[in-house]
Amino acid sequence: MICRHFMRGRHNITTTSGKSVSTFGRAVFSTTVRRCGYEDTIGNLKIGKDTRVIFQGFTGKQATANAKESINWGTNIVGGVTPGKNGEHLGRPVFPTVRKAMEKVKPDATGIYVAAHQAPAAIEEAIEAEVPLIVAVAEHIPIHDIMRIHSILKTQSKSRLVGANAPGIISAVGRCRIGFQPLPCFMPGRVGIVAKSGTLSYEAVASTTRAGLGQSLCIGMGGDVIAGTNFVDALKIFEHDDDTEGIVLIGEIGGSAEMHAAEWIEEYNTRTPNPKPISAIIGGINSAHGRVMGHAGAFTLQGEPNALAKIKRLEKAGVTIVNHPAKFGVSMKMLLGKSGPASSGASAISVSQQRGIHTVRRVRSTVQSQLIRSSPQVQKRSLYIRENLALDLLRERGINASEYSGKGRRRMLAVAVNRDTRSPCIIASPAIDQENPHIGAKNFPFDYRALLEPSQILEIAKHLQLEGSSKESLPKLINGLIDLYMKKEAFLLETLVVERLGDLKVVGAHFSFDDAAYRSTKRQGDIHALRQIEDEDSHEVEAEKDGIVYIKLAGNGNIGTLVNGAGLAMNTVDALADAGGKAANFLDTGGKATSETVKKSFEVILQDERVKVIFVNIFGGLTLGDMIANGILLAFKELDMKIPIVVRIRGTHEAEGQRIIAESGLSLHAFDDFEEAAAKAIDLANKS
């Protein structure tokens, strides 16, 4: 089968046969003699001034405001789609369908600006119309909708997805924005950025802008459980992009994407005489064990590497690690050298310089924080139910299930999400060690739109070390679990099973369901009704009502943290620890921080008697720095606060925000530099 892969703009393309093709300003097809697939769409990520963009949901309020900004900046928006509408908007044509837009204006990319419950249909419509690049920014798209979309994407070689739950993709060089990145931070330049976190990527952008380096292409991988575009995909684009001389990678806990990136980087550095230098940061070193840290995908499952393992692997691959995104400017400037072009990567830096950048090594051996309560409840993605309710669900489906009697060897069998294959999977372990049933676990992925193959079930039975009639009863159990997983939109169905009278009996169940399925689409109301609020931390539940993710951290932390954005919130806890401080909590106000959310956040933080000072770390991207400063002043006065507050405001209108704080006359301390702000917060906390 001949594979024809569409690309636009300037490219150095390496085909699967190893042939290199250089292009500029024209459509290009790379031809191979293998089966085409989703991998062939990576080149569609290279956007620029000639990229023709449409918006889905074009006439909506959010899309309109975003389109106006993007058009004024230089993005070539050629039209948009609003179902059932024809006409004109912002001087561009409006079409009723994506297919009609493809016929008339031939876009290279589409930005999807609709709510989470509408986003899956919009993405699928764009795939069917064969739009080369699809950018989905919406958060809280149900995980089963995303797995179905990826099942579709694997069958084609025309469309590439960025997102979901991502800030989008932006070419500073080509002035093409498809997403909601804060434009004032960007400057055309030399550094390519790929990130899971939006706010951390904005900090990295601001840092490289301040350093005079600027950015070439910035790709938002996003913080969802499954990403349409991952680190390796972005690295492949950066490798052959003439505009990109250095690379920034921003990762966090959850999945193994950073490990795969490290493997790719190691191989790249080996085969390339003059590799482009790479600097990285990993968030979540001090994350609460077993919790979702704001982003839907920011949690570590059994068998997945933690943040420390990711840092170690990236360092081994030759990546320069920083502990705060504000250091990327200095890091990349040293790596690139004063002469301009990339020279020889990390090896070009002196030992003393490396010591200044690798500050993370000072305290990386610290034990990760644990949640004060042992409850497995999490925010933003999963709804866990009590074990007795989980066993009831199994019995309703004719599955033999009851509490463990203490007799029989327990084996682990689960249905979960495989982030690497972007699909559901069976996880099975023979549980040789009964104290840790996850040891020896093996992953068996399967397509979302198809059941397991009989041969896979035989492999699972062999791995579980089942024989005779127990082996014969395994298909019924597996298919029953998969049926429950699919119909009730589960996130994880983990069971412990024993052999009992020639049958398999479930004697333990740990079930979680996708909270977004109910919150975004009102599906699975019966499952959502099983939630037991009394099992959860009342302060966390109260914060959740206002869209705030608050997690109380264990230990003697005395610094309350208030941050906008999950990635930045994780990094704030980590960087405070590096500076010798101890955070009392993780708090993410969301991508936007308003005066009302600031007030609500102060209220929940102040309920923790350990807190002696509050550290506010805000990056003003979509949210303006002066607006945040006024919100802090208002909340401080209304709550009659008695403890000091250290405020670091960066980003849009940062100078005005810092001035408002500094001139307030209140017990507020304004800073621009993170390390100075952290030092002040630690000093105030220790003195109180």
XYZ file of C-alpha atoms in Angstrom, residues 35-571:
537
model
C 0.651 0.744 5.550
C -0.298 4.328 6.417
C -1.240 5.218 9.972
C -1.633 7.937 12.554
C 2.168 8.222 12.831
C 2.181 9.682 9.328
C 0.297 12.778 10.507
C 3.102 14.111 12.743
C 4.220 16.521 10.017
C 0.861 18.305 10.245
C 2.088 19.872 13.502
C 4.393 22.225 11.583
C 2.206 25.320 11.333
C 3.148 28.809 10.176
C 2.085 31.969 8.408
C 0.566 30.078 5.483
C -1.480 27.677 7.612
C -5.162 28.077 6.770
C -7.226 27.851 9.967
C -10.932 27.435 10.676
C -12.715 27.520 14.033
C -15.488 25.115 15.024
C -18.007 26.937 17.176
C -16.849 30.044 15.298
C -19.725 32.367 16.203
C -19.663 31.529 19.922
C -18.468 34.061 22.484
C -15.178 32.323 23.334
C -14.273 31.574 19.729
C -15.124 35.098 18.608
C -12.901 36.751 21.213
C -10.077 34.325 20.492
C -10.400 34.711 16.719
C -10.244 38.514 16.933
C -6.989 38.323 18.896
C -5.504 35.689 16.620
C -6.429 37.528 13.417
C -4.929 40.775 14.736
C -1.760 38.865 15.639
C -1.462 37.463 12.129
C -3.150 34.037 12.167
C -4.617 33.155 8.774
C -8.187 32.326 9.833
C -10.130 31.634 6.655
C -13.558 30.877 8.090
C -15.429 28.835 10.623
C -18.198 26.370 11.335
C -21.391 26.739 13.319
C -23.923 23.908 12.802
C -26.928 24.963 10.758
C -25.513 28.386 9.885
C -24.407 30.031 6.668
C -23.173 33.586 6.351
C -20.271 35.700 7.535
C -18.568 36.423 10.858
C -15.577 38.693 11.484
C -15.363 39.129 7.721
C -14.913 35.375 7.214
C -17.395 32.838 5.845
C -19.448 30.660 8.182
C -20.296 27.109 7.097
C -22.829 24.640 8.522
C -20.430 21.673 8.449
C -16.696 21.007 8.484
C -16.987 19.071 5.228
C -18.475 22.142 3.526
C -15.662 24.294 4.941
C -13.107 21.824 3.563
C -14.686 22.039 0.128
C -14.814 25.842 0.043
C -11.760 27.186 1.950
C -9.514 24.086 2.218
C -8.201 24.597 5.776
C -5.003 22.997 7.042
C -6.154 23.135 10.671
C -9.208 23.558 12.854
C -9.498 24.902 16.381
C -12.397 23.406 18.327
C -14.019 25.979 20.596
C -17.044 24.175 21.978
C -17.926 22.830 25.426
C -16.719 19.420 26.608
C -20.043 17.695 25.918
C -19.960 18.915 22.302
C -16.245 18.424 21.671
C -16.223 14.669 20.835
C -18.725 15.095 17.998
C -16.797 18.136 16.727
C -13.506 16.203 16.731
C -15.079 13.245 14.923
C -16.623 15.566 12.330
C -13.178 17.061 11.651
C -11.643 13.585 11.314
C -14.354 12.532 8.863
C -13.680 15.681 6.825
C -9.941 14.864 6.879
C -8.759 18.175 8.340
C -4.959 17.755 8.654
C -4.624 19.274 12.146
C -7.324 19.229 14.841
C -6.756 21.242 18.021
C -9.070 20.496 20.973
C -8.696 22.780 23.990
C -11.695 21.690 26.083
C -11.162 20.200 29.535
C -13.306 17.423 31.073
C -14.068 15.505 27.876
C -15.173 12.032 29.067
C -12.347 9.493 28.847
C -14.463 6.958 26.952
C -15.205 9.544 24.274
C -11.477 10.189 23.963
C -10.654 6.470 23.722
C -13.273 6.078 20.981
C -11.751 9.021 19.096
C -8.279 7.491 19.328
C -9.641 4.194 18.070
C -10.845 6.127 15.009
C -7.588 8.079 14.619
C -5.579 4.842 14.462
C -7.489 3.772 11.338
C -6.522 6.814 9.246
C -3.488 8.837 8.144
C -4.914 12.274 7.343
C -5.725 13.980 10.660
C -3.518 14.753 13.682
C -5.022 15.672 17.077
C -3.525 18.105 19.596
C -5.167 17.838 23.010
C -7.643 17.554 24.447
C -7.340 19.624 27.623
C -4.458 21.545 26.083
C -3.690 25.236 25.437
C -3.185 24.388 21.755
C -0.319 24.975 19.356
C 1.338 28.240 18.359
C 4.069 29.304 15.954
C 5.702 32.495 17.205
C 7.821 32.630 14.043
C 4.809 32.222 11.754
C 2.416 34.145 14.013
C -0.127 31.341 13.876
C -2.098 30.604 17.046
C -4.605 27.780 17.381
C -5.479 27.801 21.068
C -5.717 30.263 23.939
C -2.064 31.019 24.714
C -1.368 34.558 26.076
C 0.076 36.379 23.056
C 1.951 39.179 24.903
C 4.425 36.592 26.265
C 5.532 35.327 22.860
C 8.429 36.485 20.712
C 9.647 34.937 17.427
C 12.828 33.050 18.144
C 14.812 29.864 18.518
C 13.299 27.636 21.245
C 10.720 24.905 20.649
C 8.513 24.057 23.635
C 6.337 21.013 24.311
C 4.386 20.834 27.555
C 1.736 18.986 29.478
C 0.995 22.085 31.561
C -0.366 25.311 30.106
C 0.744 27.651 32.900
C 4.226 26.119 33.081
C 4.576 26.521 29.325
C 3.594 30.207 29.609
C 6.249 30.654 32.303
C 8.770 28.978 29.994
C 7.714 31.251 27.130
C 8.059 34.359 29.302
C 11.474 33.194 30.516
C 12.835 32.548 27.024
C 11.400 35.879 25.876
C 13.114 37.710 28.739
C 16.358 35.958 27.836
C 16.060 37.299 24.284
C 15.764 33.817 22.792
C 12.099 33.772 21.818
C 10.195 30.736 20.590
C 9.803 28.880 17.319
C 6.935 26.436 17.820
C 5.081 25.641 21.068
C 3.004 22.466 21.286
C 0.588 21.841 24.131
C 0.515 18.112 24.829
C -2.084 18.794 27.501
C -2.801 17.288 30.883
C -5.414 14.682 29.955
C -5.050 10.958 30.586
C -4.573 10.313 26.853
C -2.922 12.901 24.609
C -3.451 13.212 20.867
C 0.161 14.342 20.459
C 2.932 13.317 22.849
C 6.506 14.374 23.604
C 8.138 12.111 21.036
C 5.807 13.395 18.295
C 6.833 16.975 19.122
C 10.529 16.087 19.349
C 10.405 14.609 15.864
C 9.074 17.929 14.545
C 11.661 19.980 16.442
C 14.503 17.776 15.186
C 13.926 18.775 11.563
C 12.635 22.319 12.125
C 15.187 24.891 10.944
C 13.639 27.555 13.199
C 14.184 25.459 16.337
C 17.702 25.495 17.796
C 16.935 24.439 21.383
C 14.110 22.476 22.987
C 12.189 22.778 26.260
C 10.215 19.797 27.583
C 7.709 20.230 30.421
C 6.429 17.035 32.009
C 4.759 15.897 35.196
C 3.608 12.791 37.030
C 1.333 10.407 35.185
C 2.098 7.910 32.447
C 5.411 7.129 30.781
C 5.564 9.770 28.031
C 8.641 11.373 29.599
C 10.423 7.999 29.701
C 9.707 7.413 26.016
C 10.978 10.932 25.313
C 14.199 10.152 27.179
C 14.709 7.010 25.100
C 14.182 8.995 21.908
C 16.545 11.777 23.058
C 19.252 9.286 23.952
C 19.031 7.721 20.497
C 18.890 11.178 18.853
C 22.021 12.353 20.680
C 23.837 9.195 19.619
C 23.039 9.419 15.904
C 23.295 13.216 15.535
C 26.723 14.907 15.273
C 25.401 18.247 16.531
C 22.186 17.615 18.528
C 19.933 20.430 19.603
C 20.195 21.025 23.375
C 17.213 20.070 25.509
C 16.185 21.361 28.930
C 13.286 19.985 30.977
C 11.239 20.205 34.140
C 9.061 17.530 35.753
C 6.265 18.502 38.132
C 4.827 16.463 40.978
C 7.870 15.354 42.991
C 6.006 16.195 46.198
C 2.562 15.201 44.952
C 0.070 13.565 47.300
C 0.212 9.807 46.871
C -2.714 8.334 44.957
C -4.297 11.668 44.117
C -5.110 13.459 40.876
C -3.106 16.686 41.052
C -5.409 19.009 39.137
C -4.832 17.719 35.606
C -6.950 14.705 34.734
C -3.810 12.732 33.873
C -1.637 13.922 36.763
C -1.570 10.801 38.899
C 0.659 7.747 39.133
C -0.783 4.264 38.717
C 0.890 1.111 39.998
C 3.872 0.354 37.803
C 4.178 3.878 36.383
C 7.350 5.922 37.020
C 7.158 8.747 39.540
C 8.588 12.213 38.975
C 12.004 11.313 40.398
C 12.350 8.348 38.053
C 11.489 10.557 35.090
C 14.066 13.169 36.108
C 16.761 10.520 36.534
C 16.005 8.996 33.134
C 16.029 12.360 31.341
C 19.313 13.331 32.979
C 20.811 10.010 31.866
C 19.742 10.893 28.311
C 21.683 14.172 28.523
C 18.809 16.549 29.288
C 19.477 19.585 31.482
C 16.946 19.679 34.331
C 15.681 22.864 35.986
C 13.442 23.082 39.038
C 11.422 26.148 38.011
C 10.269 27.301 34.545
C 11.617 30.819 35.120
C 15.096 29.269 34.775
C 14.574 28.039 31.223
C 15.790 31.326 29.752
C 19.132 31.131 31.557
C 19.404 27.400 30.942
C 18.789 27.618 27.197
C 21.015 30.651 26.802
C 23.935 28.737 28.316
C 23.142 25.613 26.320
C 22.895 27.459 23.026
C 25.948 29.576 23.728
C 26.487 33.223 22.924
C 27.358 32.585 19.293
C 23.803 31.672 18.320
C 23.460 28.205 16.796
C 23.114 25.076 18.884
C 26.551 23.675 19.512
C 26.902 20.483 21.494
C 24.038 20.188 23.948
C 24.488 19.752 27.666
C 28.150 18.869 27.307
C 28.871 22.446 26.244
C 28.108 23.749 29.751
C 30.783 23.961 32.387
C 30.451 22.006 35.625
C 29.815 25.188 37.610
C 27.078 26.251 35.211
C 25.435 22.841 35.398
C 25.395 23.117 39.177
C 23.486 26.348 38.863
C 20.847 24.806 36.654
C 20.544 21.346 38.205
C 19.265 22.799 41.489
C 16.742 19.993 41.756
C 19.438 17.610 42.945
C 19.696 19.255 46.357
C 16.529 17.757 47.826
C 15.308 15.193 45.321
C 15.808 12.367 47.775
C 12.962 13.613 49.962
C 10.008 11.303 50.418
C 6.923 12.240 48.456
C 4.158 13.820 50.531
C 1.274 11.615 51.555
C -2.360 12.610 51.841
C -3.413 13.183 55.455
C -6.434 10.952 54.980
C -6.130 7.502 53.454
C -9.269 7.929 51.362
C -8.720 7.183 47.661
C -11.070 10.000 46.617
C -9.739 12.212 43.837
C -10.869 15.312 41.999
C -11.369 16.230 38.390
C -11.485 12.779 36.844
C -12.404 9.753 38.945
C -15.260 8.824 41.239
C -14.313 5.971 43.557
C -17.060 3.936 45.180
C -17.037 1.827 48.331
C -15.992 -1.797 47.931
C -19.362 -3.196 49.002
C -21.052 -1.135 46.270
C -18.500 -2.347 43.735
C -19.200 -5.962 44.659
C -22.931 -5.276 44.311
C -22.381 -4.052 40.735
C -20.613 -7.307 39.922
C -23.290 -9.504 41.459
C -25.958 -7.633 39.493
C -24.166 -8.837 36.367
C -24.039 -12.458 37.424
C -20.406 -12.401 38.564
C -19.568 -14.436 41.646
C -18.371 -11.870 44.200
C -18.096 -11.573 47.977
C -15.637 -10.438 50.643
C -12.389 -12.385 51.017
C -12.640 -15.227 53.529
C -8.902 -15.538 53.924
C -8.726 -18.715 51.870
C -7.238 -19.070 48.404
C -4.471 -17.390 46.435
C -5.581 -13.989 45.225
C -4.751 -12.889 41.691
C -5.203 -9.370 40.349
C -7.371 -8.695 37.279
C -8.285 -5.197 36.128
C -9.638 -3.151 33.240
C -7.906 0.201 32.877
C -6.529 2.787 30.455
C -3.247 2.187 28.659
C -1.810 5.654 28.036
C 0.855 4.390 25.636
C -1.546 2.612 23.277
C -4.304 5.197 23.870
C -6.772 2.397 24.502
C -8.354 0.286 27.236
C -6.428 -2.698 28.522
C -6.564 -5.709 30.809
C -3.991 -5.745 33.597
C -3.319 -9.171 35.070
C -0.977 -10.361 37.808
C -0.479 -13.871 39.204
C 0.298 -12.127 42.509
C 3.170 -14.323 43.568
C 3.619 -11.873 46.461
C 0.229 -11.786 48.207
C 1.195 -8.617 50.077
C 1.701 -6.787 46.772
C -0.618 -8.199 44.088
C 0.634 -5.696 41.479
C 4.068 -7.305 41.297
C 4.318 -9.260 38.070
C 1.455 -7.355 36.440
C 1.258 -7.506 32.651
C -0.670 -5.218 30.321
C -2.939 -6.496 27.519
C -4.284 -3.557 25.449
C -7.280 -3.917 23.138
C -9.119 -1.681 20.697
C -11.925 0.370 22.226
C -14.413 -0.658 19.564
C -13.634 -4.397 19.741
C -13.614 -7.106 22.394
C -10.509 -9.011 23.372
C -9.350 -11.643 20.938
C -9.658 -15.255 22.199
C -5.893 -15.573 21.839
C -5.423 -12.655 24.259
C -7.660 -14.307 26.846
C -5.529 -17.445 26.577
C -2.411 -15.306 27.159
C -4.027 -13.733 30.221
C -4.988 -17.152 31.609
C -1.426 -18.339 31.145
C -0.023 -15.254 32.862
C -2.454 -15.706 35.771
C -1.303 -19.345 36.010
C -4.851 -20.705 35.729
C -5.612 -24.283 34.805
C -8.667 -26.483 34.198
C -12.175 -25.178 34.809
C -10.919 -21.938 36.351
C -9.207 -21.185 33.066
C -12.451 -21.929 31.217
C -14.405 -19.480 33.401
C -11.989 -16.607 32.744
C -13.675 -15.355 29.495
C -16.973 -14.835 31.325
C -15.292 -12.791 34.058
C -13.203 -10.701 31.671
C -16.110 -9.991 29.332
C -18.302 -9.106 32.312
C -15.716 -6.618 33.572
C -15.289 -5.107 30.098
C -19.063 -4.803 29.715
C -19.299 -2.928 33.030
C -16.277 -0.803 32.093
C -17.814 0.263 28.787
C -21.462 0.691 29.763
C -20.790 2.599 32.968
C -17.784 4.567 31.663
C -15.380 3.287 34.275
C -11.861 4.582 34.618
C -10.450 1.645 36.554
C -12.032 -1.677 37.569
C -9.512 -3.545 39.697
C -10.413 -6.887 41.241
C -8.779 -9.616 43.291
C -9.948 -13.096 42.335
C -9.509 -16.587 43.792
C -10.187 -20.042 42.420
C -13.276 -21.460 44.089
C -14.858 -24.816 43.249
C -13.629 -24.683 39.682
C -14.839 -21.113 39.211
C -13.284 -17.681 39.625
C -14.622 -15.606 42.484
C -14.042 -11.870 42.995
C -13.029 -11.210 46.608
C -11.864 -7.616 46.352
C -12.844 -4.640 44.210
C -11.415 -1.151 43.746
C -13.591 0.695 41.208
C -13.403 4.233 39.878
C -15.620 5.837 37.248
C -15.122 8.844 35.007
C -16.481 11.850 36.855
C -16.420 13.886 33.631
C -19.048 11.629 32.073
C -21.556 12.968 34.576
C -20.282 16.511 35.035
C -19.898 17.268 31.324
C -22.713 15.222 29.765
C -24.963 14.166 32.680
C -24.415 10.543 31.714
C -24.124 7.812 34.359
C -26.250 9.543 36.965
C -26.846 6.219 38.757
C -23.105 5.728 39.231
C -22.568 9.330 40.332
C -25.304 8.791 42.951
C -23.084 6.168 44.603
C -20.610 8.857 45.671
C -20.323 9.049 49.462
C -19.481 12.653 50.378
C -18.984 11.676 54.020
C -15.958 9.602 52.999
C -14.197 12.694 51.683
C -12.436 15.686 53.197
C -15.122 18.324 53.772
C -12.765 21.191 52.885
C -11.839 19.574 49.580
C -15.512 18.996 48.757
C -16.345 22.616 49.573
C -13.519 23.905 47.374
C -14.656 21.653 44.529
C -18.016 23.465 44.427
C -16.153 26.597 43.317
C -14.038 24.801 40.722
C -10.993 24.798 43.003
C -8.801 21.717 43.419
C -7.532 21.684 47.000
C -5.506 18.835 48.508
C -4.206 18.939 52.051
C -0.651 17.590 52.261
C 0.622 15.493 55.141
C 3.292 16.532 57.592
C 4.139 19.830 59.224
C 3.833 22.084 56.191
C 3.205 25.681 57.216
C 3.019 27.522 53.878
C -0.372 27.707 52.226
C -0.176 27.845 48.422
C -2.603 29.480 46.003
C -1.785 29.005 42.330
C -3.570 29.247 38.976
C -3.008 26.130 36.905
C -2.350 22.553 37.977
C 1.165 22.279 36.563
C 2.290 25.522 38.169
C 0.646 24.463 41.449
C 2.588 21.182 41.482
C 5.822 22.978 40.641
